[in-house]
Amino acid sequence: MGLLYLMPIDEKELANVSIKNDQIEVRSYGLPLMFWGYLAASLVVIIMMFVGIKGPALKLANTEDTINKFLGLGILVFLGVLPITLTAFFFYQKRIVKKNNLLHIKHIVFGFPIYSKVYDIKELIVEHFIDSPNMARINKEEGHAGFENKGHFNLVALLSNDSKVIIDRNSQRREVRKLKELLDRF
């Protein structure tokens, strides 16, 4: 999620980094203000769609045919769940807590933990990931540099059982390295 939800990289960022009892907790930043404008525009469109489709969908739901009932109710449920799902992206937070060799990763939405896992780690590693270089990168043609697939960088935890878990990712190597250095201090 690090490509969209950025993590702090310095312990001086007091709003999102807390250090106590030889443990560090790093919390992701929320989405930029510009994205809230996108959310508002999306919600207006969804409300307009709901107003326009409510009558026909209710007619479908009140028919005797089970397929029409399913379609009518499905559309209404979808248009009801969609705003909640979109809004959940804006209230998502990832927390990384590290103390000695234990790394606890929590995913929180609307203030409620939805997934949490503790890992026993050996070390943290920064890896470059690129799944497919494209022709612009291979041919190095003038004017096509903006189309090159440069990939991104993963902060990976090497676990005590020699498996790997991706902790965070970012398109900037220095951001991932600084987060690794911050977590390695504890």
Coordinates of C-alpha atoms in Angstrom, one line a residue:
M1 CA 0.0 0.0 0.0
G2 CA 3.0 2.2 0.2
L3 CA 2.5 3.5 -3.3
L4 CA -0.7 5.2 -2.2
Y5 CA -0.5 5.4 1.6
L6 CA 2.9 6.8 2.6
M7 CA 4.7 5.9 5.7
P8 CA 6.8 8.4 7.8
I9 CA 10.5 8.0 7.5
D10 CA 11.8 10.1 10.4
E11 CA 11.2 9.8 14.1
K12 CA 10.7 13.6 14.2
E13 CA 7.3 13.1 12.5
L14 CA 5.6 13.0 15.9
A15 CA 2.0 12.8 14.5
N16 CA 2.7 9.4 12.9
V17 CA 5.7 8.0 14.9
S18 CA 5.6 7.1 18.5
I19 CA 8.6 5.6 20.4
K20 CA 8.2 4.2 23.9
N21 CA 9.6 1.3 25.9
D22 CA 12.2 0.3 23.2
Q23 CA 9.5 -0.1 20.6
I24 CA 8.5 2.1 17.6
E25 CA 5.1 2.5 16.1
V26 CA 4.8 3.9 12.6
R27 CA 1.4 4.9 11.2
S28 CA 0.7 5.6 7.6
Y29 CA -0.5 9.0 6.4
G30 CA -4.0 9.6 5.1
L31 CA -4.7 10.3 1.5
P32 CA -3.9 13.9 0.2
L33 CA -6.6 16.5 0.2
M34 CA -7.0 16.3 -3.6
F35 CA -8.3 12.7 -3.2
W36 CA -11.1 14.0 -0.9
G37 CA -12.3 16.0 -3.9
Y38 CA -12.4 12.9 -6.0
L39 CA -14.4 11.2 -3.2
A40 CA -16.9 14.1 -3.1
A41 CA -17.3 13.9 -6.9
S42 CA -17.7 10.2 -6.9
L43 CA -20.4 10.3 -4.1
V44 CA -22.3 13.0 -6.0
V45 CA -22.3 10.7 -9.1
I46 CA -23.4 7.7 -7.0
I47 CA -26.2 9.7 -5.4
M48 CA -27.4 10.8 -8.8
M49 CA -27.3 7.2 -10.1
F50 CA -29.3 6.0 -7.0
V51 CA -31.9 8.7 -7.5
G52 CA -32.2 7.7 -11.2
I53 CA -32.3 4.0 -10.7
K54 CA -34.3 3.7 -7.5
G55 CA -37.7 3.5 -9.1
P56 CA -37.0 0.9 -11.7
A57 CA -34.9 -1.2 -9.3
L58 CA -37.7 -1.2 -6.8
K59 CA -40.1 -2.3 -9.5
L60 CA -37.8 -5.1 -10.4
A61 CA -37.4 -6.2 -6.8
N62 CA -41.2 -6.3 -6.4
T63 CA -41.9 -8.6 -9.3
E64 CA -42.6 -12.4 -9.0
D65 CA -39.5 -13.4 -11.1
T66 CA -36.6 -14.4 -8.8
I67 CA -34.0 -13.2 -11.3
N68 CA -35.6 -9.7 -11.5
K69 CA -35.8 -9.6 -7.7
F70 CA -32.2 -10.6 -7.5
L71 CA -31.2 -7.9 -10.0
G72 CA -33.3 -5.2 -8.4
L73 CA -32.0 -5.9 -4.9
G74 CA -28.5 -6.4 -6.1
I75 CA -28.4 -3.0 -7.8
L76 CA -29.8 -1.3 -4.7
V77 CA -27.3 -3.1 -2.4
F78 CA -24.4 -2.3 -4.7
L79 CA -25.3 1.4 -4.8
G80 CA -25.6 1.3 -1.0
V81 CA -22.3 -0.4 -0.3
L82 CA -20.3 1.5 -2.8
P83 CA -20.2 4.8 -0.9
I84 CA -19.2 3.0 2.3
T85 CA -16.4 1.2 0.5
L86 CA -15.1 4.3 -1.2
T87 CA -15.1 6.2 2.1
A88 CA -13.3 3.3 3.8
F89 CA -10.2 4.0 1.6
F90 CA -10.0 7.4 3.2
F91 CA -10.1 6.1 6.8
Y92 CA -7.6 3.3 6.2
Q93 CA -4.4 3.3 8.3
K94 CA -1.5 0.8 8.3
R95 CA 0.5 0.5 11.6
I96 CA 3.9 -1.1 11.9
V97 CA 5.1 -1.8 15.5
K98 CA 8.6 -3.1 15.9
K99 CA 10.3 -4.2 19.1
N100 CA 13.5 -6.3 18.9
N101 CA 12.8 -9.1 16.4
L102 CA 9.0 -8.8 16.6
L103 CA 7.2 -6.9 13.8
H104 CA 3.5 -6.3 14.3
I105 CA 1.5 -5.1 11.2
K106 CA -2.0 -3.8 11.7
H107 CA -4.5 -2.7 9.1
I108 CA -7.2 -0.4 10.5
V109 CA -10.4 1.0 8.8
F110 CA -12.7 3.5 10.5
G111 CA -10.6 3.0 13.7
F112 CA -11.3 -0.8 13.8
P113 CA -8.6 -3.4 13.2
I114 CA -9.5 -5.6 10.2
Y115 CA -6.2 -7.5 10.0
S116 CA -3.3 -7.9 12.3
K117 CA -0.3 -10.2 12.2
V118 CA 2.9 -10.6 14.2
Y119 CA 6.1 -11.7 12.6
D120 CA 9.4 -13.0 14.1
I121 CA 12.0 -11.4 11.7
K122 CA 15.7 -11.9 11.1
E123 CA 16.2 -8.7 9.1
L124 CA 14.7 -6.1 6.9
I125 CA 15.7 -5.9 3.2
V126 CA 15.1 -3.4 0.4
E127 CA 14.4 -5.1 -2.9
H128 CA 13.7 -3.7 -6.3
F129 CA 10.6 -5.1 -8.0
I130 CA 9.8 -4.9 -11.7
D131 CA 7.5 -7.4 -13.3
S132 CA 8.0 -6.5 -16.9
P133 CA 10.2 -3.9 -18.5
N134 CA 8.5 -2.4 -21.5
M135 CA 9.7 -1.6 -25.0
A136 CA 10.3 2.1 -24.2
R137 CA 12.9 1.0 -21.6
I138 CA 14.5 -1.6 -23.8
N139 CA 14.8 0.6 -26.9
K140 CA 15.7 3.8 -25.1
E141 CA 14.1 5.9 -27.8
E142 CA 14.2 9.7 -27.5
G143 CA 11.0 11.1 -26.1
H144 CA 9.8 7.8 -24.7
A145 CA 11.5 8.0 -21.3
G146 CA 8.2 8.9 -19.6
F147 CA 6.8 5.6 -20.6
E148 CA 9.5 3.4 -19.1
N149 CA 8.5 0.9 -16.5
K150 CA 10.8 1.6 -13.6
G151 CA 9.1 -0.6 -11.1
H152 CA 9.1 0.1 -7.3
F153 CA 11.0 -0.9 -4.2
N154 CA 9.7 -3.2 -1.5
L155 CA 10.7 -3.3 2.2
V156 CA 10.8 -7.0 2.9
A157 CA 11.0 -8.8 6.2
L158 CA 13.0 -12.0 6.1
L159 CA 11.3 -14.2 8.7
S160 CA 12.9 -16.6 11.1
N161 CA 11.5 -19.5 8.9
D162 CA 13.3 -18.1 5.9
S163 CA 10.1 -16.9 4.2
K164 CA 9.6 -13.3 3.1
V165 CA 6.8 -10.8 3.8
I166 CA 6.4 -7.4 2.1
I167 CA 6.1 -4.7 4.7
D168 CA 5.8 -1.6 2.6
R169 CA 6.6 -0.4 -0.9
N170 CA 7.3 2.9 -2.6
S171 CA 8.5 4.2 -6.0
Q172 CA 11.4 6.0 -4.3
R173 CA 14.3 3.8 -3.0
R174 CA 15.4 6.4 -0.5
E175 CA 12.0 6.5 1.2
V176 CA 12.1 2.7 1.7
R177 CA 15.7 2.8 2.9
K178 CA 14.9 5.5 5.4
L179 CA 11.9 3.5 6.7
K180 CA 14.1 0.5 7.0
E181 CA 16.8 2.5 8.9
L182 CA 14.1 3.9 11.2
L183 CA 12.7 0.4 12.0
D184 CA 16.2 -1.1 12.3
R185 CA 17.0 1.2 15.3
F186 CA 14.5 -0.8 17.5

